[in-house]
Structures are given as C-alpha cells and as structure tokens.
Coordinates of C-alpha atoms in Angstrom, one line a residue:
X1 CA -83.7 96.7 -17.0
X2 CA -80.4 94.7 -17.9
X3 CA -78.7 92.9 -15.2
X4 CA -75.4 91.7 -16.0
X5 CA -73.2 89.6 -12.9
X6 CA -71.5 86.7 -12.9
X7 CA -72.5 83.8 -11.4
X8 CA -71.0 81.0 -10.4
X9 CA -68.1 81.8 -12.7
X10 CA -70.2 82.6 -15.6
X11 CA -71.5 85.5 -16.9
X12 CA -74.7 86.4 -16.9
X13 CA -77.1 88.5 -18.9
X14 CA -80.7 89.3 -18.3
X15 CA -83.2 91.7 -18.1
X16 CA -85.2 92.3 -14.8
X17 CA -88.2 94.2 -13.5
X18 CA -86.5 97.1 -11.0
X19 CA -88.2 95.5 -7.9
X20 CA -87.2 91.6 -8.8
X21 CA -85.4 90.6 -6.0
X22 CA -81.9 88.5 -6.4
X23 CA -83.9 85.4 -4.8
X24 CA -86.1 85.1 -7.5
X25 CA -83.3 86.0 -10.2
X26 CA -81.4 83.0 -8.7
X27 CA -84.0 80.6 -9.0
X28 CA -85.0 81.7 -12.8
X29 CA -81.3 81.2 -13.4
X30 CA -81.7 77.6 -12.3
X31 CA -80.2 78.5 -8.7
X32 CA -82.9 76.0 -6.7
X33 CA -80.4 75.5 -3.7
X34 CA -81.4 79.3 -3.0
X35 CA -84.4 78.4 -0.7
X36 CA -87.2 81.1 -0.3
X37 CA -88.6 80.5 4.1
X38 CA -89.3 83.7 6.2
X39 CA -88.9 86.3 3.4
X40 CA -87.9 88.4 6.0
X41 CA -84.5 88.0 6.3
X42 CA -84.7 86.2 9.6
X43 CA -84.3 82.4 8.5
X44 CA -81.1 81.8 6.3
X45 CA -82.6 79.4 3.5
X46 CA -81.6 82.2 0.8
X47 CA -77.8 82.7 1.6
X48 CA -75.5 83.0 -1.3
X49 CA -72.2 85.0 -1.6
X50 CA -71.6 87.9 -3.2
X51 CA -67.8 88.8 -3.9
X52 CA -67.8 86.2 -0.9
X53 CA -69.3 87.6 1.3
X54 CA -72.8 86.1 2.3
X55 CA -76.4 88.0 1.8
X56 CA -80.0 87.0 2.1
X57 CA -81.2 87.3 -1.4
X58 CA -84.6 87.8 0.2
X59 CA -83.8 91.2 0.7
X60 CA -81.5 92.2 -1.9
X61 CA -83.2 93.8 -5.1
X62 CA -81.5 91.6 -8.0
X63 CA -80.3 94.8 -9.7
X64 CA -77.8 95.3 -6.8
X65 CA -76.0 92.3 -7.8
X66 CA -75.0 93.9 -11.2
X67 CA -71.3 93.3 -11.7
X68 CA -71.0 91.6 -8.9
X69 CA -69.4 88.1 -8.3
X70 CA -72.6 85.5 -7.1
X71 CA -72.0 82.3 -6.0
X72 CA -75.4 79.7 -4.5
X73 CA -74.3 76.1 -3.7
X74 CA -74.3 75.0 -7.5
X75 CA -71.2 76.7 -8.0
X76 CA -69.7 75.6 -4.5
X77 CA -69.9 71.8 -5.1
X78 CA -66.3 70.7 -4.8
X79 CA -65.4 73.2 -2.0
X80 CA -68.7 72.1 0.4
X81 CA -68.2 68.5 -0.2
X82 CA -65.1 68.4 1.7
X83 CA -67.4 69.1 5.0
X84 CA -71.1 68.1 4.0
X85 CA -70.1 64.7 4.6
X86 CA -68.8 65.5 8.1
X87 CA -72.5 67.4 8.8
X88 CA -74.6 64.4 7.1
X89 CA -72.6 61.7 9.8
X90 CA -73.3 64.0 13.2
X91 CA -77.2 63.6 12.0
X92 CA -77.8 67.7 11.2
X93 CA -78.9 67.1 8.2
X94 CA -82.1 65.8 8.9
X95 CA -85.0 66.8 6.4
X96 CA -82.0 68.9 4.6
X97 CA -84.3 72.5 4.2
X98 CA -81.7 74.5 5.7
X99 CA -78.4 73.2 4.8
X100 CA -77.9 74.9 1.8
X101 CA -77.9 78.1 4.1
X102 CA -75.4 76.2 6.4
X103 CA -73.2 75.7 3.9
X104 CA -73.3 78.8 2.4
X105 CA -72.2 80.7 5.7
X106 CA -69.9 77.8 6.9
X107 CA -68.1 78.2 3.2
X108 CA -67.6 82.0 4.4
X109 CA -66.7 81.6 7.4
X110 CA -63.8 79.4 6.8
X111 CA -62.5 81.2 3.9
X112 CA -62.5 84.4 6.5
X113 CA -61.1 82.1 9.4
X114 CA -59.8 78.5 8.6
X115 CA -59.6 77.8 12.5
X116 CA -62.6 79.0 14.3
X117 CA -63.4 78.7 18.0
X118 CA -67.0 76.9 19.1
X119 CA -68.2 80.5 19.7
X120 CA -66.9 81.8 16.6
X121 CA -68.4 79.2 14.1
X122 CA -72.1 79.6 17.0
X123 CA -72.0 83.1 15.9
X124 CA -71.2 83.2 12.3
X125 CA -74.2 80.4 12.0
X126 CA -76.6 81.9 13.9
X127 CA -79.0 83.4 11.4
X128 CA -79.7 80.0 10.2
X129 CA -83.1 79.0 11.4
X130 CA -83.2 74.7 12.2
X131 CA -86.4 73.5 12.9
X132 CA -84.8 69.6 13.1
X133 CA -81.6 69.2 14.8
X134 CA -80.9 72.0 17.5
X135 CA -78.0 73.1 15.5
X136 CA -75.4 71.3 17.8
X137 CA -74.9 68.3 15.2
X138 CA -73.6 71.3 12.6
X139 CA -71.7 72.5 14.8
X140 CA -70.1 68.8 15.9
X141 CA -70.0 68.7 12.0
X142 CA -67.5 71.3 11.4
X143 CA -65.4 70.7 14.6
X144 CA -64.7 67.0 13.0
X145 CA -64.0 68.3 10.2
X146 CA -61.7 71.0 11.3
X147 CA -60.4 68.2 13.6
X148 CA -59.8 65.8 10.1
X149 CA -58.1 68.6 8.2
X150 CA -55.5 69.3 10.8
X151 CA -54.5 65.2 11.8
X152 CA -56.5 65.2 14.5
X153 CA -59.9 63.3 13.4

C-alpha cells in the first residue's frame, strides 16, 4: 500500500505492508531517535508528534499517519536544544535511552502551555519510563529553563 505524510517538513512517499507499524516506518525512514522499549505502549521511547500532538508509534499502524504532519527529534533539533542543555546540567540524562521520548512530550507540552506548573509538566511526562534518574532531574531541567526564558535563571 502507498503511504504518503510528511515528515519532518518533507514529503514522503512509500509503500508499506497494511500491518507495518509507524515505529518501524520511522526508523526505515532514517528516524533512529524513535526508540522501540516495551512495545506496549507503556514506556515512551517511541514518541513522535503527529499534527503536534504526541503518539507512541508502537501502537500506531504506519498507514494512519497518511497525510499527516510527523515530526521525531531529527526534525525538532533547533526547537529541543533550547532546553536539552538545561536537562543534560541537572544530571537526567544519564545513559540518554529515554530522552528522545522526554523531549518529544516536553516539546508538546510547551507548545500547548509555555508556563506549566510542577504538577502540570509531572503529568504531561509521565508515560516516560526512566530506569536512571528518578525523573526529578527532568523535571529540575525544564523548571531552569522555564526560569531562564522568563529572567529569572
């Protein structure tokens, strides 16, 4: 079948078996930040956005994406530096597995709410699985940088 989306601003053309799931499209596109873990949609490693919003690709049939808007952390590069760096200094990015799924979700969550409360940014990350850092360095992470962007950091 013929699966035509764009993806990280380009278009994209390509033909797929009907049960080839968007995970495994990504990656054949050259998409390696999109990280297969639980396969079960528990774990967060496979976040990208689509039309912004974020979706586990491990349980999204690559077919669903046509003419849709997909974007994986190759096509985010200049909007996630601003706040990787703020991450990488509070220590949460420690073996680095599943920050491509933290930056994915953090990416959508500011873009929905540029000033989020502790709680709110908790509960927009929480389908990220950490086996490293406890998740309280990522959420350190964003604070500073909140803090930075608005004088305060």
């Amino acid at each position: 079948m013929e699966l035509k989306l764009t993806l990280n601003g380009r278009a994209v053309a390509a033909s797929v078996e009907a049960d080839t799931l968007l995970i495994d499209f990504l990656r054949a596109q050259g998409c390696l930040s999109v990280k297969r873990g639980c396969e079960t949609a528990n774990c967060g490693l496979c976040t990208v956005l689509m039309d912004g919003t974020p979706v586990l690709s491990c349980s999204v049939l690559a077919l669903r994406a046509a003419g849709h808007h997909v974007q994986t952390l190759e096509g985010l590069q200049e909007e996630a530096a601003d706040f990787t760096a703020f991450i990488a200094d509070q220590g949460a990015e420690q073996c680095g597995f599943c920050n491509p799924g933290f930056v994915m979700n953090t990416v959508a969550l500011l873009r929905e709410n540029p000033d989020p409360t502790d709680d709110e940014i908790r509960a927009y990350l929480a389908g990220n699985l950490c086996r490293c850092s406890g998740y309280e360095g990522q959420l350190r992470g964003i604070r500073a940088y909140l803090d930075h962007k608005k004088g305060r950091g």
